Coordinates of C-alpha atoms and ligand atoms in Angstrom, one line a residue:
Chain A
X5 CA 0.0 0.0 0.0
X6 CA 1.6 3.3 -1.1
X7 CA 1.1 6.3 1.0
X8 CA 1.6 9.9 -0.1
X9 CA 2.5 12.2 2.7
X10 CA 2.1 16.0 2.7
X11 CA 3.6 18.3 5.4
X12 CA 3.2 22.1 5.2
X13 CA 2.5 22.9 8.8
X14 CA 5.8 24.7 9.3
X15 CA 7.9 27.0 7.1
X16 CA 8.9 23.9 5.2
X17 CA 7.0 22.1 2.4
X18 CA 7.7 18.4 2.4
X19 CA 6.2 15.6 0.4
X20 CA 7.1 11.9 0.5
X21 CA 5.8 8.7 -0.9
X22 CA 6.4 5.2 0.5
X23 CA 5.0 2.1 2.0
X24 CA 6.2 -1.2 3.4
X25 CA 9.5 -0.8 1.6
X26 CA 10.1 2.5 3.3
X27 CA 10.2 5.9 1.7
X28 CA 10.6 5.7 -2.1
X29 CA 11.0 9.4 -2.8
X30 CA 10.7 12.7 -0.9
X31 CA 11.2 16.4 -1.5
X32 CA 11.7 19.2 0.9
X33 CA 11.9 23.0 0.4
X34 CA 12.3 25.6 3.0
X35 CA 11.8 29.0 1.5
X36 CA 8.9 29.8 3.9
X37 CA 5.6 31.3 3.1
X38 CA 5.5 29.7 -0.4
X39 CA 3.5 26.7 0.6
X40 CA 0.8 27.0 -2.1
X41 CA 3.3 27.7 -4.8
X42 CA 5.6 24.8 -4.0
X43 CA 3.3 22.1 -2.9
X44 CA 1.7 21.0 -6.2
X45 CA 5.0 20.8 -8.1
X46 CA 6.5 19.0 -5.2
X47 CA 3.7 16.3 -5.3
X48 CA 4.2 15.9 -9.0
X49 CA 8.0 15.7 -8.7
X50 CA 8.0 13.3 -5.8
X51 CA 5.7 10.8 -7.6
X52 CA 7.7 11.1 -10.8
X53 CA 11.0 10.4 -8.9
X54 CA 9.3 7.3 -7.2
X55 CA 7.9 6.3 -10.6
X56 CA 4.5 6.1 -9.1
X57 CA 1.3 6.9 -11.0
X58 CA -1.3 8.8 -9.0
X59 CA -3.7 5.9 -9.3
X60 CA -1.3 3.6 -7.6
X61 CA -1.5 5.6 -4.4
X62 CA -3.5 3.9 -1.6
X63 CA -3.6 6.4 1.2
X64 CA -3.2 10.2 1.5
X65 CA -1.5 11.3 4.8
X66 CA -1.2 14.8 6.0
X67 CA 0.4 16.7 8.9
X68 CA -2.6 18.0 10.9
X69 CA -0.6 20.6 12.8
X70 CA -0.4 22.5 15.2
X71 CA 1.7 24.9 13.2
X72 CA 1.4 27.8 10.8
X73 CA -2.3 28.2 10.1
X74 CA -2.1 29.2 6.5
X75 CA 0.6 26.6 5.6
X76 CA -1.4 23.9 7.4
X77 CA -4.5 24.7 5.4
X78 CA -2.7 24.6 2.1
X79 CA -1.5 21.1 2.8
X80 CA -4.8 19.8 4.3
X81 CA -6.8 21.3 1.4
X82 CA -4.5 19.6 -1.2
X83 CA -4.5 16.3 0.7
X84 CA -8.3 16.3 0.9
X85 CA -8.5 17.2 -2.8
X86 CA -6.2 14.3 -3.7
X87 CA -8.2 11.8 -1.6
X88 CA -11.4 13.0 -3.1
X89 CA -10.1 12.9 -6.7
X90 CA -8.7 9.4 -6.3
X91 CA -11.4 8.1 -3.9
X92 CA -8.8 7.3 -1.2
X93 CA -8.9 7.1 2.6
X94 CA -6.9 9.6 4.7
X95 CA -4.7 9.6 7.7
X96 CA -3.9 12.7 9.7
X97 CA -0.9 12.9 12.1
X98 CA -0.2 15.7 14.5
X99 CA 3.0 17.7 13.8
X100 CA 4.3 17.1 17.3
X101 CA 4.2 13.3 16.8
X102 CA 6.2 13.8 13.6
X103 CA 8.8 15.8 15.5
X104 CA 9.2 13.1 18.2
X105 CA 9.2 10.1 15.9
X106 CA 12.7 10.4 14.3
X107 CA 14.4 11.0 17.7
X108 CA 12.6 8.1 19.5
X109 CA 15.7 6.0 20.2
X110 CA 16.5 7.7 23.5
X111 CA 15.7 6.7 27.1
X112 CA 14.9 10.4 27.8
X113 CA 11.5 11.9 27.7
X114 CA 11.0 13.6 24.4
X115 CA 9.5 17.1 24.3
X116 CA 8.3 18.2 20.9
X117 CA 8.0 21.9 20.7
X118 CA 6.6 24.0 17.8
X119 CA 6.9 27.8 17.6
X120 CA 3.3 29.0 17.9
X121 CA 4.3 32.7 17.3
X122 CA 3.1 35.5 19.6
X123 CA 5.5 34.4 22.3
X124 CA 3.9 31.0 22.7
X125 CA 4.7 27.3 22.0
X126 CA 2.7 24.3 21.1
X127 CA 4.2 21.2 22.9
X128 CA 3.7 17.6 24.0
X129 CA 5.7 14.9 25.8
X130 CA 6.6 11.5 24.3
X131 CA 8.3 8.3 25.3
X132 CA 9.7 5.5 23.1
X133 CA 7.6 2.3 23.0
X134 CA 8.2 -0.8 20.9
X135 CA 7.6 0.0 17.3
X136 CA 7.2 3.8 17.8
X137 CA 6.3 6.5 20.2
X138 CA 3.6 7.2 22.8
X139 CA 2.3 10.6 23.6
X140 CA 2.2 11.1 27.4
X141 CA 0.2 14.3 27.4
X142 CA -2.4 16.3 25.5
X143 CA -1.1 19.0 23.2
X144 CA -0.4 22.1 25.2
X145 CA -0.1 25.8 24.5
X146 CA 2.1 28.0 26.7
X147 CA 5.1 30.3 26.9
X148 CA 8.7 29.2 27.1
X149 CA 8.6 29.9 30.8
X150 CA 5.6 27.7 31.3
X151 CA 7.4 24.9 29.6
X152 CA 10.6 25.5 31.5
X153 CA 8.9 25.2 34.8
X154 CA 7.2 22.0 33.7
X155 CA 10.6 20.6 32.7
X156 CA 12.2 21.6 36.1
X157 CA 9.3 20.1 38.0
X158 CA 9.5 16.8 36.1
X159 CA 12.9 15.9 37.5
X160 CA 13.3 13.7 34.4
X161 CA 15.9 13.8 31.6
X162 CA 14.3 15.7 28.8
X163 CA 15.2 15.9 25.1
X164 CA 13.7 19.0 23.4
X165 CA 13.1 18.9 19.6
X166 CA 11.5 21.4 17.3
X167 CA 11.8 25.0 16.1
X168 CA 10.1 26.2 19.3
X169 CA 12.9 24.8 21.4
X170 CA 15.4 26.5 19.2
X171 CA 13.7 29.9 19.1
X172 CA 13.5 30.0 22.9
X173 CA 16.8 28.3 23.5
X174 CA 17.8 30.7 26.3
X175 CA 14.8 29.6 28.4
X176 CA 15.9 26.0 28.3
X177 CA 19.6 25.9 27.8
X178 CA 20.7 26.4 31.4
X179 CA 18.2 23.9 32.8
X180 CA 19.4 20.7 34.5
X181 CA 18.7 17.5 32.6
X182 CA 17.6 19.3 29.5
X183 CA 19.1 18.7 26.0
X184 CA 18.1 20.6 22.9
X185 CA 18.4 19.0 19.5
X186 CA 19.7 21.1 16.6
X187 CA 18.3 22.5 13.3
X188 CA 18.6 19.2 11.4
X189 CA 15.6 17.8 13.3
X190 CA 13.7 21.0 14.0
X191 CA 10.9 20.4 11.6
X192 CA 8.6 17.5 11.0
X193 CA 9.2 15.7 7.7
X194 CA 6.9 14.0 5.2
X195 CA 9.1 10.9 5.5
X196 CA 8.3 10.5 9.2
X197 CA 4.7 11.1 8.2
X198 CA 4.7 8.3 5.7
X199 CA 6.3 5.9 8.3
X200 CA 3.9 6.8 11.1
X201 CA 0.9 6.7 8.7
X202 CA 2.0 3.3 7.4
X203 CA 1.7 1.9 10.9
X204 CA -1.8 3.4 11.2
X205 CA -2.7 2.1 7.8
X206 CA -1.9 -1.4 8.8
X207 CA -4.4 -1.0 11.6
X208 CA -6.8 0.5 9.1
X209 CA -7.1 3.8 11.1
X210 CA -8.5 5.8 8.3
X211 CA -10.7 8.9 8.1
X212 CA -12.8 10.3 5.2
X213 CA -11.7 13.6 3.6
X214 CA -14.7 15.4 5.1
X215 CA -13.8 14.0 8.6
X216 CA -10.3 15.4 8.7
X217 CA -9.8 18.6 10.6
X218 CA -6.6 20.5 11.2
X219 CA -5.4 20.9 14.8
X220 CA -5.2 24.7 15.5
X221 CA -5.0 24.7 19.3
X222 CA -6.1 28.3 19.2
X223 CA -9.4 29.9 18.5
X224 CA -9.6 32.6 15.9
X225 CA -8.9 36.0 17.5
X226 CA -12.4 37.3 16.8
X227 CA -13.9 34.4 18.6
X228 CA -11.6 34.6 21.5
X229 CA -12.3 38.3 21.9
X230 CA -16.0 37.6 21.6
X231 CA -15.9 35.1 24.4
X232 CA -14.0 37.5 26.6
X233 CA -16.5 40.2 25.9
X234 CA -19.5 37.9 26.6
X235 CA -18.0 36.9 29.9
X236 CA -17.1 40.4 31.2
Chain B
X26 CA -6.7 35.8 -29.9
X27 CA -4.8 32.6 -30.4
X28 CA -7.4 29.9 -29.7
X29 CA -6.2 27.1 -27.5
X30 CA -7.3 23.6 -28.3
X31 CA -7.8 23.2 -24.5
X32 CA -11.1 25.0 -24.5
X33 CA -13.7 24.4 -27.1
X34 CA -17.1 23.0 -27.7
X35 CA -18.1 20.5 -25.0
X36 CA -15.2 21.5 -22.6
X37 CA -16.3 20.7 -19.1
X38 CA -14.8 23.0 -16.4
X39 CA -14.9 22.4 -12.7
X40 CA -14.9 25.8 -11.0
X41 CA -13.9 26.5 -7.4
X42 CA -14.5 29.8 -5.5
X43 CA -13.3 30.5 -2.0
X44 CA -12.3 34.1 -2.1
X45 CA -14.5 35.4 0.7
X46 CA -17.2 33.7 2.8
X47 CA -18.9 31.4 0.2
X48 CA -17.4 28.0 -0.4
X49 CA -18.5 27.1 -3.9
X50 CA -18.0 24.5 -6.7
X51 CA -19.7 24.1 -10.1
X52 CA -19.4 22.2 -13.3
X53 CA -20.0 24.2 -16.4
X54 CA -19.9 23.0 -20.0
X55 CA -19.1 25.4 -22.9
X56 CA -18.7 28.4 -20.6
X57 CA -22.5 28.8 -20.2
X58 CA -24.2 25.5 -19.6
X59 CA -24.3 25.2 -15.8
X60 CA -24.6 21.5 -15.0
X61 CA -24.2 21.9 -11.3
X62 CA -23.6 24.8 -8.9
X63 CA -23.2 24.3 -5.2
X64 CA -22.7 27.3 -2.8
X65 CA -22.2 26.8 0.9
X66 CA -22.6 30.2 2.6
X67 CA -20.8 30.9 5.8
X68 CA -22.9 34.0 6.5
X69 CA -24.2 32.5 9.8
X70 CA -20.7 32.0 11.1
X71 CA -19.8 35.7 10.6
X72 CA -23.2 37.3 11.4
X73 CA -22.5 37.9 15.1
X74 CA -19.2 39.7 14.2
X75 CA -21.1 42.0 11.8
X76 CA -18.6 41.2 8.9
X77 CA -16.4 38.5 7.5
X78 CA -13.7 37.3 9.9
X79 CA -10.8 36.1 7.8
X80 CA -9.5 33.3 10.1
X81 CA -13.0 32.0 10.6
X82 CA -13.6 32.0 6.9
X83 CA -10.4 30.2 6.1
X84 CA -11.2 27.5 8.6
X85 CA -14.7 27.0 7.3
X86 CA -13.4 26.7 3.7
X87 CA -11.1 23.8 4.8
X88 CA -14.1 22.0 6.3
X89 CA -16.6 22.7 3.5
X90 CA -14.6 22.6 0.3
X91 CA -14.3 18.8 -0.1
X92 CA -18.0 18.1 0.5
X93 CA -19.0 21.0 -1.8
X94 CA -16.8 19.8 -4.6
X95 CA -18.0 16.2 -4.1
X96 CA -21.6 17.4 -4.3
X97 CA -21.0 19.5 -7.4
X98 CA -19.5 16.5 -9.1
X99 CA -22.3 14.1 -8.0
X100 CA -25.0 16.6 -9.2
X101 CA -23.2 16.9 -12.5
X102 CA -22.7 13.2 -12.8
X103 CA -19.0 13.5 -13.4
X104 CA -16.4 11.4 -11.7
X105 CA -13.1 13.0 -12.5
X106 CA -13.9 13.4 -16.3
X107 CA -13.7 17.1 -16.3
X108 CA -11.5 18.9 -18.9
X109 CA -10.1 21.6 -16.7
X110 CA -10.2 22.9 -13.2
X111 CA -10.6 26.7 -12.6
X112 CA -10.3 28.5 -9.3
X113 CA -10.3 32.0 -8.1
X114 CA -6.7 33.2 -7.4
X115 CA -7.7 36.8 -6.3
X116 CA -8.7 39.3 -5.3
X117 CA -9.9 38.2 -1.9
X118 CA -8.8 37.0 1.5
X119 CA -5.4 35.4 1.2
X120 CA -6.1 32.5 3.6
X121 CA -9.4 31.7 2.0
X122 CA -8.1 31.9 -1.6
X123 CA -5.3 29.5 -0.8
X124 CA -7.7 26.8 0.3
X125 CA -9.4 26.8 -3.1
X126 CA -6.2 27.3 -5.1
X127 CA -4.4 24.5 -3.3
X128 CA -7.4 22.1 -3.8
X129 CA -7.9 23.1 -7.5
X130 CA -4.3 22.7 -8.5
X131 CA -4.2 19.2 -6.8
X132 CA -7.3 18.1 -8.6
X133 CA -5.9 19.3 -11.9
X134 CA -2.6 17.5 -11.3
X135 CA -4.2 14.2 -10.3
X136 CA -6.7 14.2 -13.2
X137 CA -4.1 15.4 -15.6
X138 CA -6.1 18.3 -16.9
X139 CA -5.2 22.0 -17.1
X140 CA -5.5 24.3 -14.1
X141 CA -6.8 27.9 -14.7
X142 CA -6.3 30.7 -12.2
X143 CA -9.3 33.1 -12.4
X144 CA -9.6 36.7 -11.4
X145 CA -12.7 37.0 -9.2
X146 CA -13.7 40.3 -10.7
X147 CA -13.5 38.9 -14.2
X148 CA -15.6 35.9 -13.0
X149 CA -18.3 38.3 -11.9
X150 CA -18.4 39.9 -15.4
X151 CA -19.0 36.4 -16.8
X152 CA -22.1 35.8 -14.7
X153 CA -24.2 37.4 -17.4
X154 CA -22.8 35.1 -20.1
X155 CA -24.0 32.0 -18.1
X156 CA -27.6 33.0 -19.1
X157 CA -26.9 35.0 -22.3
X158 CA -24.0 33.1 -24.0
X159 CA -24.4 35.3 -27.1
X160 CA -24.5 38.6 -25.3
X161 CA -23.5 41.2 -27.9
X162 CA -20.4 43.2 -27.0
X163 CA -19.6 45.9 -26.1
X164 CA -21.5 46.1 -22.9
X165 CA -21.2 48.2 -19.8
X166 CA -21.0 46.2 -16.6
X167 CA -21.9 47.6 -13.2
X168 CA -20.0 45.4 -10.7
X169 CA -21.3 46.1 -7.2
X170 CA -20.5 44.0 -4.1
X171 CA -19.4 44.3 -0.5
X172 CA -15.8 44.8 -1.7
X173 CA -16.1 46.4 -5.1
X174 CA -17.9 49.1 -7.1
X175 CA -16.7 49.2 -10.7
X176 CA -18.1 50.5 -13.9
X177 CA -16.5 48.5 -16.7
X178 CA -16.7 48.7 -20.5
X179 CA -16.3 45.2 -21.8
X180 CA -15.2 45.5 -25.4
X181 CA -14.4 41.9 -26.1
X182 CA -13.7 38.8 -24.1
X183 CA -10.8 39.6 -21.8
X184 CA -10.7 43.2 -23.0
X185 CA -11.9 45.8 -20.5
X186 CA -11.8 49.5 -19.9
X187 CA -12.3 50.9 -16.4
X188 CA -14.8 53.7 -16.6
X189 CA -15.2 54.5 -12.9
X190 CA -15.2 53.2 -9.4
X191 CA -15.9 54.2 -5.9
X192 CA -13.7 56.8 -4.2
X193 CA -14.6 55.6 -0.7
X194 CA -17.0 52.9 0.4
X195 CA -18.0 50.0 -1.9
X196 CA -21.8 50.0 -2.5
X197 CA -22.3 46.8 -0.5
X198 CA -20.2 48.3 2.3
X199 CA -22.6 51.3 2.5
X200 CA -25.5 48.9 2.7
X201 CA -23.8 47.0 5.5
X202 CA -23.0 50.1 7.5
X203 CA -26.4 51.7 7.2
X204 CA -28.1 48.4 8.0
X205 CA -25.9 48.0 11.1
X206 CA -26.8 51.6 12.1
X207 CA -30.5 51.0 11.6
X208 CA -30.3 47.7 13.6
X209 CA -31.3 45.6 10.6
X210 CA -28.6 43.0 11.0
X211 CA -26.0 41.5 8.7
X212 CA -25.6 41.1 5.8
X213 CA -27.0 44.6 5.2
X214 CA -27.9 44.4 1.5
X215 CA -30.7 41.8 1.8
X216 CA -31.8 43.3 5.1
X217 CA -32.3 46.8 3.6
X218 CA -33.9 45.3 0.4
X219 CA -36.5 43.5 2.6
X220 CA -37.3 46.4 4.9
X221 CA -37.4 48.9 2.0
X222 CA -40.3 47.2 0.4
X223 CA -42.4 48.5 3.3
X224 CA -41.1 52.0 3.1
X225 CA -41.5 55.1 0.9
X226 CA -38.4 55.7 -1.3
X227 CA -39.4 59.4 -1.7
X228 CA -39.8 60.0 2.1
X229 CA -36.4 61.5 2.6
X230 CA -34.4 63.3 -0.1
X231 CA -30.9 62.0 0.7
X232 CA -28.0 63.5 -1.3
X233 CA -26.9 62.0 -4.6
X234 CA -23.2 62.4 -4.5
X235 CA -21.6 63.2 -7.9
X236 CA -17.8 63.1 -7.6
X237 CA -15.7 65.1 -10.1
X238 CA -14.8 62.2 -12.3
X239 CA -17.9 61.4 -14.4
X240 CA -18.2 57.8 -13.6
X241 CA -16.9 57.6 -10.1
X242 CA -19.0 56.9 -7.1
X243 CA -19.0 58.0 -3.5
X244 CA -21.2 56.6 -0.7
X245 CA -19.7 57.7 2.5
X246 CA -21.5 61.1 2.5
X247 CA -24.8 59.3 2.0
X248 CA -24.1 57.1 4.9
X249 CA -23.3 60.1 7.1
X250 CA -26.5 61.8 5.8
X251 CA -28.6 58.8 6.9
X252 CA -27.0 58.8 10.4
X253 CA -27.5 62.5 10.8
X254 CA -31.1 62.4 9.6
X255 CA -32.0 59.6 12.0
X256 CA -30.3 61.3 14.9
X257 CA -32.2 64.5 14.2
X258 CA -35.5 62.7 13.6
X259 CA -35.6 59.8 16.0
X260 CA -39.3 59.3 15.3
X261 CA -38.6 58.5 11.6
X262 CA -40.0 55.2 10.2
X263 CA -37.0 52.8 9.7
X264 CA -38.6 51.4 6.5
X265 CA -38.7 54.9 5.0
X266 CA -35.1 55.5 5.8
X267 CA -34.1 52.1 4.3
X268 CA -36.2 52.7 1.2
X269 CA -34.9 56.3 0.7
X270 CA -31.3 55.3 1.3
X271 CA -31.6 52.4 -1.2
X272 CA -33.2 54.7 -3.7
X273 CA -30.4 57.2 -3.4
X274 CA -27.8 54.5 -4.0
X275 CA -29.7 53.0 -6.9
X276 CA -30.3 56.4 -8.5
X277 CA -26.6 57.2 -8.7
X278 CA -25.7 53.7 -9.9
X279 CA -28.3 53.6 -12.6
X280 CA -27.8 57.2 -13.8
X281 CA -24.1 56.8 -14.3
X282 CA -24.3 53.3 -15.8
X283 CA -26.8 54.6 -18.3
X284 CA -24.7 57.6 -19.2
X285 CA -21.7 55.3 -19.7
X286 CA -23.6 52.9 -21.9
X287 CA -24.9 55.7 -24.1
X288 CA -21.5 57.4 -24.4
X289 CA -19.7 54.1 -25.4
X290 CA -22.4 52.8 -27.7
X291 CA -22.9 49.7 -25.6
X292 CA -25.5 47.1 -26.6
X293 CA -26.7 46.8 -23.0
X294 CA -26.1 46.9 -19.3
X295 CA -24.9 43.9 -17.3
X296 CA -25.3 43.7 -13.5
X297 CA -22.8 41.8 -11.5
X298 CA -21.8 41.3 -7.8
X299 CA -23.7 40.7 -4.6
X300 CA -25.5 44.1 -4.7
X301 CA -26.8 43.2 -8.2
X302 CA -29.2 40.9 -6.3
X303 CA -30.9 44.0 -4.9
X304 CA -34.5 44.0 -6.2
X305 CA -34.8 47.7 -6.6
X306 CA -31.6 48.0 -8.6
X307 CA -32.7 45.2 -10.9
X308 CA -36.1 46.9 -11.4
X309 CA -34.6 50.3 -12.1
X310 CA -32.0 48.9 -14.6
X311 CA -34.7 46.9 -16.4
X312 CA -36.9 50.0 -16.7
X313 CA -34.0 52.2 -17.8
X314 CA -32.9 49.7 -20.4
X315 CA -36.4 49.4 -21.8
X316 CA -36.7 53.1 -22.0
X317 CA -33.5 53.7 -23.8
X318 CA -33.4 50.7 -26.1
X319 CA -30.6 48.9 -24.3
X320 CA -30.4 45.2 -23.5
X321 CA -30.7 44.4 -19.8
X322 CA -28.5 41.5 -18.7
X323 CA -29.5 40.7 -15.2
X324 CA -28.1 37.4 -14.0
X325 CA -30.3 35.6 -11.5
X326 CA -29.6 36.6 -8.0
X327 CA -27.8 33.3 -7.2
X328 CA -25.3 34.1 -10.1
X329 CA -24.8 37.7 -8.9
X330 CA -23.5 36.7 -5.5
X331 CA -20.3 34.7 -5.2
X332 CA -20.6 31.3 -7.0
X333 CA -18.3 28.9 -8.8
X334 CA -20.3 28.7 -12.1
X335 CA -19.0 32.2 -13.0
X336 CA -15.5 31.1 -12.1
X337 CA -15.8 28.1 -14.4
X338 CA -17.1 30.3 -17.2
X339 CA -14.3 32.9 -16.9
X340 CA -11.9 29.9 -16.6
X341 CA -13.1 28.6 -20.0
X342 CA -12.4 31.9 -21.7
X343 CA -9.0 32.3 -20.0
X344 CA -8.1 28.8 -21.0
X345 CA -9.0 29.6 -24.6
X346 CA -7.1 32.8 -24.7
X347 CA -4.1 32.2 -22.4
X348 CA -3.9 28.4 -22.0
X349 CA -3.3 26.7 -18.6
X350 CA -1.9 28.5 -15.5
X351 CA 1.3 26.9 -14.2
X352 CA 0.9 24.8 -11.1
X353 CA 3.4 26.9 -9.1
X354 CA 1.1 29.9 -8.8
X355 CA -0.2 31.0 -5.4
X356 CA -3.0 33.4 -4.5
X357 CA -3.0 37.1 -5.4
X358 CA -5.1 38.8 -2.7
X359 CA -4.8 42.3 -4.4
X360 CA -5.3 41.2 -8.0
X361 CA -7.0 43.9 -10.1
X362 CA -8.7 43.6 -13.5
X363 CA -6.3 44.2 -16.4
X364 CA -7.5 47.3 -18.2
X365 CA -6.5 48.4 -21.7
X366 CA -5.5 52.0 -22.1
Ligands
ZN411 ZN1 -17.6 38.6 -5.4

C-alpha cells in the first residue's frame, strides 16, 4: 500500500511517498511562506521520482498541525482534494508526533515543541515504546517559561526537539537534565509522516476527507475576543 | 486571440470559489451550460461579528470545500472526467483563496487536466454570459458588491476598460454600515432590500453624490446623511429610511451606468456582484434599459452573488485565450482587473 504524505504545517514544504519498503522518494523545500506555490509541483516531482502513478497511491496522509495556520490549510486542502479525486482514505498525524518520531531512540522523555508565534509554544511529551512513540500528554499551548517550569518540576531527563525549542533556546539551555536538538531535526518531515501513517494504515485507522480537521490549538482572535466580551 | 485547443465545444470545467465567505464549486460546459452549482454560505458563522472574519472564513473553507466539490460532481454526474479545473486566485482574503487554489491545483494535477487561475472580478463579469451566451459586445458592466464598485466597459472577451469606481466605500459596504446603524442585521444588503419594500423611497431626499470624475461613485457622504437624519428625527420610520437610502444608491448607480452605456455605444447593461441581487436596482436597470433601447443583462440573484459557475465560465475563456496556468502559482489577494489603455 503506497502512502503519499504532505507536510506544510511549518515554514517547510515536504512531500514523501512510500509504504512497506520505506520511503521511495521525498522532497523538501524551506523558503517559507511559499506553501501553495511549492506544494503542487512537489507532489508531481515526488511521484515522478518514485515512478508512481497517482492511481497507484492507496492512502493520503497529512500533517494536521499544530503549526502555521495558512501553511497547514494549504496542505490539508491539497490532501483532501487528492483523496477526493482518487477516492482514497486519509490519515492525519499531529505535527508534534512527527517531531518526536525520528528521535525516539532515547531513554529520555521527548518534548516536541513547535513555535506558535506571539510568544507561545505548542508542545507535547513523548516516550519511546516498541515500534514507535507514545504521547504522554495532550497538546499544550504555553510560553517558554511555562514549559521551562514543567521541565524543572518533572525531574526527568528531557530531550527537546522542534523550532520552538530553538527559538526560545535561552529559556531551556541552562536547565538541569535538558538537552536541545539542533536545526537538522527542527521540523517535521513527510518521510516521518509516511512511516507513522504506514503503521496506522496497517491498523486501518483511516478517516474520510470530510472528517479530517486541522489541529489549530487556538481559537480565531475574533472568537476569543467575543468570548472574553461575553464573559465580562 | 490565439485559440487554444484546450477549451472548445463540449469542454467541461470544474470551477472553485473560496475568495471570501462562500465555499462554492460548479461544473459548467461550454462556458455557459451550468450542469451543477453548489454554494455553501458561511454567513451565519460571521453574522455575530457584523462582517467576515478572515480566520473563521479560512477554517470554514477547509471543512466545507471537499463536500461542496463532491456534491457539485455528483450533481453533474462526473467522476473526474472534467476537462479543466478553474479556481479564483484573487482578489480576496489570502487564507481563504489559498484553500481553493491548493485544492484546485491538486485536482488538476491528479486528473491530468489544465488548471486555470481566475480573477474573481472577471468571473463576476462572466455571470451574465451564463444566461446569455451570445450577449453582444460591447456592454457596460456595473459590478457592485461588498468589496467592489466598478463600472467597466467590456469591449471583447478579456478586454476591459475601467470607466469608474468608488472613491470611498463600496456599494455593499454602504448597505452593511447603514443596516448596522438601523439595527437591521447582517448582511446589510438583503436586510435593507427586505425592509425597504415596506417604506417610501421618496420619504427622505438623501443627497446623490456626484464626484468630479464622471463615472466615479461616493457613498460615505450618503451614509453620514442617513445617520444625521435619524439622529435629528428619531421618530422617523425605519422602513422609510431604508427605502430612501436604497433609492439614493440605486439612483446614482443607474444614472451613471446609463450615461456610460450611451457614451460608449454599448448594446446593453450587465449587472454583477452581490449588490446586483438588490431587487430595486434590478427593477430600475430593467426599466431604464427598456426606456433607452438597451439590452438588460441581469443574471439571476444566485449568479450575482459569489458562486463557482461564473469562475468556471471565466476559466473557460481564459483557457481559450491564455492556456493553462502553471501549477506553481499561489494566490493574489490584491489582484485587479487588467484594463487596456
Ligand atoms: Zn464577489
